Short mmCIF file of C-alpha atoms in Angstrom, two decimals:
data_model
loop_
_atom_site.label_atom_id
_atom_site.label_comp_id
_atom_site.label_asym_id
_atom_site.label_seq_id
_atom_site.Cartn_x
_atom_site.Cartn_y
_atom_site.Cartn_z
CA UNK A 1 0.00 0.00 0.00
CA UNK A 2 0.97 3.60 -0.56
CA UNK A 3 2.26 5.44 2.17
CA UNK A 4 0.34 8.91 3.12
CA UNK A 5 2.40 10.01 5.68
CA UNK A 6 5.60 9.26 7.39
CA UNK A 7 6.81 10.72 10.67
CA UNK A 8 10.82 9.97 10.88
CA UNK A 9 12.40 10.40 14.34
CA UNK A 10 10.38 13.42 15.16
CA UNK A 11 11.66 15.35 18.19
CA UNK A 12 9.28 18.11 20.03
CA UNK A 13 10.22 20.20 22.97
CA UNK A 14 8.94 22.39 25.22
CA UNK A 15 10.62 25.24 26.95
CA UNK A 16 9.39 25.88 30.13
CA UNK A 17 10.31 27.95 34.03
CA UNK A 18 11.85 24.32 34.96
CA UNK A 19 13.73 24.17 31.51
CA UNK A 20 13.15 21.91 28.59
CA UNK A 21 10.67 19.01 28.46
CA UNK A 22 11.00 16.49 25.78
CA UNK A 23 7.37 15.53 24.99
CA UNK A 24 8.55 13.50 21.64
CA UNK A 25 11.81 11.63 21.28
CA UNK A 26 12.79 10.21 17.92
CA UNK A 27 8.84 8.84 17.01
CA UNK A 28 8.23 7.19 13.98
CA UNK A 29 5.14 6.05 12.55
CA UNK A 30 3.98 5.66 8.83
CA UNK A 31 0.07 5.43 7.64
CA UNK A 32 -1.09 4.39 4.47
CA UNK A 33 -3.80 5.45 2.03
CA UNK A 34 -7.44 4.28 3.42
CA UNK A 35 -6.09 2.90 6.76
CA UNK A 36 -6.59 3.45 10.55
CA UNK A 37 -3.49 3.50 12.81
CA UNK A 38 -4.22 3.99 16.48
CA UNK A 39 -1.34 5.22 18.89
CA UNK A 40 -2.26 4.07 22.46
CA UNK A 41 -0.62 5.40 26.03
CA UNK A 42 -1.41 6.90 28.93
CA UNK A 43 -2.12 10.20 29.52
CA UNK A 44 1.57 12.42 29.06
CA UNK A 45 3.04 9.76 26.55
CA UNK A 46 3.52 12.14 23.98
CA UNK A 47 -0.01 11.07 21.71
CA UNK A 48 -1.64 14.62 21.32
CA UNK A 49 1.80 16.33 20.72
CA UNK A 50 2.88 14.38 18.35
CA UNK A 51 -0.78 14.38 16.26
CA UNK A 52 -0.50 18.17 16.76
CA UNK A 53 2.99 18.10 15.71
CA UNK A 54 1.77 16.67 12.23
CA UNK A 55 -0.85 19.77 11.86
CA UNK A 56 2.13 22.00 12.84
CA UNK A 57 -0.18 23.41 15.83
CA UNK A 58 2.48 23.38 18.62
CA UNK A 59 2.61 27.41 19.32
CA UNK A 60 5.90 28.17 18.70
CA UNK A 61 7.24 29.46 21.69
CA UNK A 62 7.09 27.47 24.36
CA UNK A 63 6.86 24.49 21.61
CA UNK A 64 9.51 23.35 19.02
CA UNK A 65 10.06 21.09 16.25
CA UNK A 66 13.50 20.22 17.47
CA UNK A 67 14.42 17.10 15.17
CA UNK A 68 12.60 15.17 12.09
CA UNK A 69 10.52 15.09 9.41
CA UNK A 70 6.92 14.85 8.58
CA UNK A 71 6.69 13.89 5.28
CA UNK A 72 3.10 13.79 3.31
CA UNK A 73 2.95 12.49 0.34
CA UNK A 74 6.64 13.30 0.01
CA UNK A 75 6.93 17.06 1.32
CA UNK A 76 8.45 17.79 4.17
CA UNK A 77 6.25 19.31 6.33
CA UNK A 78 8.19 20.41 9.23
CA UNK A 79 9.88 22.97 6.88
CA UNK A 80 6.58 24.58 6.28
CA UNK A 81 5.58 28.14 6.73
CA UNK A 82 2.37 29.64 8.85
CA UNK A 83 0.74 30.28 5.45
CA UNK A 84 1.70 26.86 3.42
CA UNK A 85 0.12 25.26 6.08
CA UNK A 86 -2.92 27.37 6.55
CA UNK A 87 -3.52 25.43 2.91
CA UNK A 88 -2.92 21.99 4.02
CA UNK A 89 -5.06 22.46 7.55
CA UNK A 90 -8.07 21.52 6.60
CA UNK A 91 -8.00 20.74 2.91
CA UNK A 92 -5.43 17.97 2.95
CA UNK A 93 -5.35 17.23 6.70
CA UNK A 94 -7.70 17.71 9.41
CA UNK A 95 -8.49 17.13 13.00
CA UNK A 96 -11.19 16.54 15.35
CA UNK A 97 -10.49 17.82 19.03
CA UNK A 98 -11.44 16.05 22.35
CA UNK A 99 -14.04 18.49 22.81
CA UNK A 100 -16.07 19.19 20.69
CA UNK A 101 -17.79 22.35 22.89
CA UNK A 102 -14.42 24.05 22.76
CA UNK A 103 -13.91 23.24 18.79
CA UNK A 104 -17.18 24.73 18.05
CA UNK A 105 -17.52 28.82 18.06
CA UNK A 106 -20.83 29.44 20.43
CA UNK A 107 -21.46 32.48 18.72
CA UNK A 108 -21.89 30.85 15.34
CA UNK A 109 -24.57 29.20 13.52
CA UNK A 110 -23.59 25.82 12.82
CA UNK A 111 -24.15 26.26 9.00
CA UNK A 112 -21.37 28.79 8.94
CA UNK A 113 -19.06 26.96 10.80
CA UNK A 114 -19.26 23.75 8.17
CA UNK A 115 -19.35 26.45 5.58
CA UNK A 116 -16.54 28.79 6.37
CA UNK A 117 -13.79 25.81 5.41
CA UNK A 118 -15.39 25.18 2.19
CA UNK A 119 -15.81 28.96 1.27
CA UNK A 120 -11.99 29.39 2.23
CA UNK A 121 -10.10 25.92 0.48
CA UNK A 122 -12.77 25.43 -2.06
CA UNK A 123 -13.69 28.96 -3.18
CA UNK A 124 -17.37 28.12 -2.87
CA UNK A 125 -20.02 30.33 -3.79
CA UNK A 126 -22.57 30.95 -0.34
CA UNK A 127 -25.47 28.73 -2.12
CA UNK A 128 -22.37 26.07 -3.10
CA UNK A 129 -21.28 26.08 0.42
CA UNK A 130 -25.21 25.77 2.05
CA UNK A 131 -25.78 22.48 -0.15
CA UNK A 132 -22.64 20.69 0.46
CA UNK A 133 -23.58 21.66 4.74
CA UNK A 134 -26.71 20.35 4.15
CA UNK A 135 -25.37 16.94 2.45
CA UNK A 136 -22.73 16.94 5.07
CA UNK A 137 -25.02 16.94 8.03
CA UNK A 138 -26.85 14.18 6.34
CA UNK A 139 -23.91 12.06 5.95
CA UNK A 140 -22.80 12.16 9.53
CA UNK A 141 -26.76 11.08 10.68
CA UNK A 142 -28.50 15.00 11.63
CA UNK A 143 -31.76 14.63 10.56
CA UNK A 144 -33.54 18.04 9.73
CA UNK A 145 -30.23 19.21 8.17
CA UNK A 146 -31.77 22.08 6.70
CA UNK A 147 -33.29 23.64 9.41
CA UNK A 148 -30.66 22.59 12.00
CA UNK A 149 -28.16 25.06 9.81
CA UNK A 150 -29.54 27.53 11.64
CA UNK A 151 -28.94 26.94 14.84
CA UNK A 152 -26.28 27.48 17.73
CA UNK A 153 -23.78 24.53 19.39
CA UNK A 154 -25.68 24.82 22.37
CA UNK A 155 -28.55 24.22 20.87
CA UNK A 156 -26.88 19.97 19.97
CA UNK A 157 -26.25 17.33 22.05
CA UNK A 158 -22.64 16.28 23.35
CA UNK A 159 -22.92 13.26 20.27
CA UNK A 160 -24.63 15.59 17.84
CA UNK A 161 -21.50 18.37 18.48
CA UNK A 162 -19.09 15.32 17.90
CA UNK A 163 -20.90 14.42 14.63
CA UNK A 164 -20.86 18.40 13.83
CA UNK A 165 -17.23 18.29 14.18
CA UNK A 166 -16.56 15.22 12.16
CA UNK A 167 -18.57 16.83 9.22
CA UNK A 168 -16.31 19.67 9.58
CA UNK A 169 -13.30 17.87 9.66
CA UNK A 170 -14.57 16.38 6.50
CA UNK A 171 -16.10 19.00 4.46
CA UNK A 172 -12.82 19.70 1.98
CA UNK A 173 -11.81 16.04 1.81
CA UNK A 174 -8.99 15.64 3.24
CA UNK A 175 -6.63 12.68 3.32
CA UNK A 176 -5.55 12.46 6.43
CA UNK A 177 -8.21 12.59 9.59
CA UNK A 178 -6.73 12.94 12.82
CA UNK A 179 -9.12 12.03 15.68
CA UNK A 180 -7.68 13.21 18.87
CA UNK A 181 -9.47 11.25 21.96
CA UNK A 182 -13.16 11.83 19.51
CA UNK A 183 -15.46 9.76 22.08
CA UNK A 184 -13.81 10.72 25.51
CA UNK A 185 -16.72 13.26 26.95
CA UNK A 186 -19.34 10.87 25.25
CA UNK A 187 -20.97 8.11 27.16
CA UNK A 188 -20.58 4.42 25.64
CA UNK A 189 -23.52 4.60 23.83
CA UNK A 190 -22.89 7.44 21.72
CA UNK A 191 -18.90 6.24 22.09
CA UNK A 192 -20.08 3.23 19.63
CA UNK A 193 -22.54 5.17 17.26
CA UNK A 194 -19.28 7.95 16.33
CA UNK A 195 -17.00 5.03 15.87
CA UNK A 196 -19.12 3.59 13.29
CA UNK A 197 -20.08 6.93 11.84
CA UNK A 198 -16.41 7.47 10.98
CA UNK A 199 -15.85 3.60 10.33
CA UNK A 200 -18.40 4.08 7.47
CA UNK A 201 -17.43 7.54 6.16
CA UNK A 202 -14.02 6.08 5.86
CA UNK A 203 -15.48 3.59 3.55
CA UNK A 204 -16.81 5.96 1.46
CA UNK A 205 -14.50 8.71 1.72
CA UNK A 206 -11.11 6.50 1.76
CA UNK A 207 -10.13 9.09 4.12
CA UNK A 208 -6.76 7.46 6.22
CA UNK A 209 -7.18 8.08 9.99
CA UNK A 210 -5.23 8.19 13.04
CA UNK A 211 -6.92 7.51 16.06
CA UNK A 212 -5.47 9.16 19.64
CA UNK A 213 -6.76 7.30 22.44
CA UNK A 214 -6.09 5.42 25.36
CA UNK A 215 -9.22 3.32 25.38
CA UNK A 216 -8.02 -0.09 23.92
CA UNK A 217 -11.78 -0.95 23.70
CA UNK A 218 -12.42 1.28 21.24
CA UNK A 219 -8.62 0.91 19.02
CA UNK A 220 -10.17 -3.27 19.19
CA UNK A 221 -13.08 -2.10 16.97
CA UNK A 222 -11.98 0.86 15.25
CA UNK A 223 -8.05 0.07 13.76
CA UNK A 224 -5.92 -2.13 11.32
CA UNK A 225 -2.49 -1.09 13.12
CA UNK A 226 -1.32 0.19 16.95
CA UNK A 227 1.50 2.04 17.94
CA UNK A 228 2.20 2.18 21.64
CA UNK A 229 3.65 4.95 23.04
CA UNK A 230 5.02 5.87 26.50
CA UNK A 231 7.17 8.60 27.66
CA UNK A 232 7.50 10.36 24.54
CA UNK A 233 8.49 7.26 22.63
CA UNK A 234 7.22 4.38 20.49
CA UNK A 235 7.84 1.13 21.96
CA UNK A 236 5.83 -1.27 19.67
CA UNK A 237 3.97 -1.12 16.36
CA UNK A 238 1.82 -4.27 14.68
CA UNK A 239 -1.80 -4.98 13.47
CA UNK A 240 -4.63 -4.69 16.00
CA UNK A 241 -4.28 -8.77 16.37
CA UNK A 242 -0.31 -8.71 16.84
CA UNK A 243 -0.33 -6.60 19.57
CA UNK A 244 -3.88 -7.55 21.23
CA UNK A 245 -2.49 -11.66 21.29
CA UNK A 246 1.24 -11.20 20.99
CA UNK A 247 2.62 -8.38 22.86
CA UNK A 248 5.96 -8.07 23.08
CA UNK A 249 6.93 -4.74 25.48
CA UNK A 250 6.51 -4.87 28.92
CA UNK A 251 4.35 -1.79 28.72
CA UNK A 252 2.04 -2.88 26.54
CA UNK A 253 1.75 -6.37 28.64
CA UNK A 254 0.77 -3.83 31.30
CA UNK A 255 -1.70 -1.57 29.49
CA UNK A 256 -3.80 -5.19 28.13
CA UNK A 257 -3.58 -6.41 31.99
CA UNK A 258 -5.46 -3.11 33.34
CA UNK A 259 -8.10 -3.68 31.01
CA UNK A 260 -11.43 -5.13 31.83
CA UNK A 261 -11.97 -8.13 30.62
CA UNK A 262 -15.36 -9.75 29.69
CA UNK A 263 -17.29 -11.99 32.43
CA UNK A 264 -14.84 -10.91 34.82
CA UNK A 265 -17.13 -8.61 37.29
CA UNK A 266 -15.71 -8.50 40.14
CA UNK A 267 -12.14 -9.10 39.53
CA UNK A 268 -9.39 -6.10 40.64
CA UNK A 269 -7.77 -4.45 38.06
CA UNK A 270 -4.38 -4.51 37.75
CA UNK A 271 -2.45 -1.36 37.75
CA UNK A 272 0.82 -0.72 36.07
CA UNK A 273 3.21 0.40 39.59
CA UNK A 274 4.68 3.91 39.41
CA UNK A 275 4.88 6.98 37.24
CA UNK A 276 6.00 8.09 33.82
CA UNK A 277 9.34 9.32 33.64
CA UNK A 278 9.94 12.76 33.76
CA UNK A 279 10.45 14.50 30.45
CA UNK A 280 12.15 17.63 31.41
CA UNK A 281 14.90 14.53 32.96
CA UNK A 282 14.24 11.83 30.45
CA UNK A 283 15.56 8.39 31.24
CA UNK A 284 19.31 7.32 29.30
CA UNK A 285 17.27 4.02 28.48
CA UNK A 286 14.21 2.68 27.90
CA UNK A 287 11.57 4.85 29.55
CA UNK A 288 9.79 2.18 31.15
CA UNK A 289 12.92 0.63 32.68
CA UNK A 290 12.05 2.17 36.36
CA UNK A 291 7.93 0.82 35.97
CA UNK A 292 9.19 -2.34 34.33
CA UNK A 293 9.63 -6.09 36.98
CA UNK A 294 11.73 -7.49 34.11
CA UNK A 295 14.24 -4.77 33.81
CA UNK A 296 17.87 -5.16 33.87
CA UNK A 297 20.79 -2.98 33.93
CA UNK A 298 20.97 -2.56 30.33
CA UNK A 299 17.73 -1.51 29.98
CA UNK A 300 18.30 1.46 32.27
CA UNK A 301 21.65 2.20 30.49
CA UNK A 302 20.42 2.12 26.98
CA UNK A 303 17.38 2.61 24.97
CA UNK A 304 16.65 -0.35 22.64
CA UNK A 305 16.86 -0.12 18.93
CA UNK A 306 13.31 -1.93 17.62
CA UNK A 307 13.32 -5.12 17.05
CA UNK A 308 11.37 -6.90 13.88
CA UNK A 309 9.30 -9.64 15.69
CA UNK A 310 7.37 -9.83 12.21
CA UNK A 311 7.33 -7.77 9.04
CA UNK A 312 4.59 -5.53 10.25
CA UNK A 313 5.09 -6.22 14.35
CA UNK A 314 8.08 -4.06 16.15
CA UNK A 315 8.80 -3.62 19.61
CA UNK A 316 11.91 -1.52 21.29
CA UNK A 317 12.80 -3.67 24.25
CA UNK A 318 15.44 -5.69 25.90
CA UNK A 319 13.84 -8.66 25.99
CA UNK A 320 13.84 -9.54 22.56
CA UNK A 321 17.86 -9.46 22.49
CA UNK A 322 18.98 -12.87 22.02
CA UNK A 323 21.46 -12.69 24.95
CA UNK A 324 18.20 -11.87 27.69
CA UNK A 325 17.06 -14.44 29.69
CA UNK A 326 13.29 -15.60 28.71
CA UNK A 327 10.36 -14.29 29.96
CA UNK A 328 6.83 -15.43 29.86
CA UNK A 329 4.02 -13.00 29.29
CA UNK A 330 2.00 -12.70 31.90
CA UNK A 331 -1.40 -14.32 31.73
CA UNK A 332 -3.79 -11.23 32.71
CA UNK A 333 -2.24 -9.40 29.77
CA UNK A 334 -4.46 -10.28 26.72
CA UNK A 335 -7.36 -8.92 25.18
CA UNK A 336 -9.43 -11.55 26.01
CA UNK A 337 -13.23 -11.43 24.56
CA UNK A 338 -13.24 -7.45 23.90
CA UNK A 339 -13.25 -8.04 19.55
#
């Protein structure tokens, strides 16, 4: 398949009172034409800097593009200016926020807010611009499109914003869809109806999507590939199935364990022991060495180069080094019945 987009070792920084924080340390991911890669971690991993990194929306100061590229479809876009981007956001590339109360201006009628991207990137004429809101609004499930145009945010539900947002997001097109944490402030109900909405817009848009969450619930029915990242760092890459039944970082043994696992009410969670690292005094080696029961004194030394399990399936860890002593995966950590 035709690669879209490739991130290669993409640094970010942030300069702050207590100096520099390293949010993103050498990342690389890849994403092809029609697909949806999901990068999983906890919260301060590095996820949302390194999506906004790709929309070159890190305000510049405190944040920096320190290292990398961020190639689409060949260009380089970390060399961009303000203005050659102001053509890509949007057109070629766009994003749906967390939020969708704070994407959305409350002084605006919903009608112009769909329409304003399409009047800028697609030199629409007003009547041009009303239709394709109207078919819009229809495609992501509003019924009454016409006469719901009109109206303010406030007068939508939490889903119905989301679904506002995601027809936004689409309206020119793009290529690439970046879906920061889309169903977080939604409840599970509406959490499923969104994921198929863009599950089935991706169908017939071929739109490629990367999906920022840290609900592996909802990367188990919603992606083809995972990339696991932890303190500012990706420590595996494979399909959904690779890393759901064959982990092969300690991290992500730890992120399937915590999970809730069908027909198991009443059974404790188990919690990964600890705390990220701290990024403004990143670890020499791997940055899960000090969370980590298997570590050893290499792995606190050094960071791992990745190691090819497969020819899709990657994973930056000790472990996998010939010389290591084995180690069983832990039972607990496997998806269990959640696809």
């Amino acid at each position: 398949m035709e690669k879209i987009l490739e991130v290669k070792n993409l640094h970010v920084s942030f300069d702050t009172f207590a100096g520099e924080v390293e949010a993103v340390r050498g990342v690389n991911i890849d994403l092809t034409k029609g697909e949806t890669l999901a990068i999983v971690g906890e919260s301060g991993s590095g996820k949302s800097v390194t999506s906004k990194s790709i929309m070159r929306l890190i305000p510049n100061p405190p944040g920096r593009i320190k290292e990398g590229e961020i190639l689409f479809e060949g260009k380089d876009l970390a060399q961009y200016s303000e203005r050659e981007m102001q053509r890509i956001r949007g057109s070629e590339i766009s994003m749906i926020f967390q939020d969708p109360m704070t994407s959305l201006n409350p002084t605006m009628t919903i009608g112009k807010q769909i329409m304003e991207g399409l009047r800028i990137h697609q030199k629409m004429s007003k009547s041009q611009a009303t239709a394709r809101a109207i078919e819009l609004l229809k495609l992501v499930g509003i019924p009454n499109a016409e006469s719901r145009l009109k109206q303010y945010p406030h007068q939508f539900s939490g889903g119905m914003r989301q679904r506002v947002v995601i027809a936004i997001a689409l309206a020119c097109n793009p290529k690439i869809l970046i879906a920061d944490e889309p169903t977080t402030a939604l409840d599970v109900t509406i959490q499923a109806q969104i994921l198929d909405l863009m599950r089935d817009l991706q169908d017939k848009t071929g739109t490629a999507i990367i999906l920022i969450t840290h609900d592996l619930g909802v990367v188990a029915n919603a992606a083809q590939r995972v990339a696991v990242m932890y303190g500012g760092q990706i420590v595996e890459t494979g399909t959904v199935d690779e890393i759901f039944y064959k982990p092969q970082h300690p991290y992500t043994w730890g992120l399937l364990a915590s999970m809730p696992k069908v027909g198991d009410s009443g059974t404790e969670l188990i919690a990964i022991p600890g705390s990220p690292p701290d990024l403004s005094d990143p670890p020499k080696g791997c940055p899960f060495a000090a969370r980590c029961p298997h570590a050893m004194q290499v792995c606190i030394d050094h960071m791992p180069d990745a190691t090819e399990v497969s020819g899709s399936h990657q994973a930056a860890c000790w472990l996998l080094d010939e010389r290591a002593p084995k180690v069983e995966k832990p039972e607990a950590a496997t998806i269990g019945g959640a696809r």
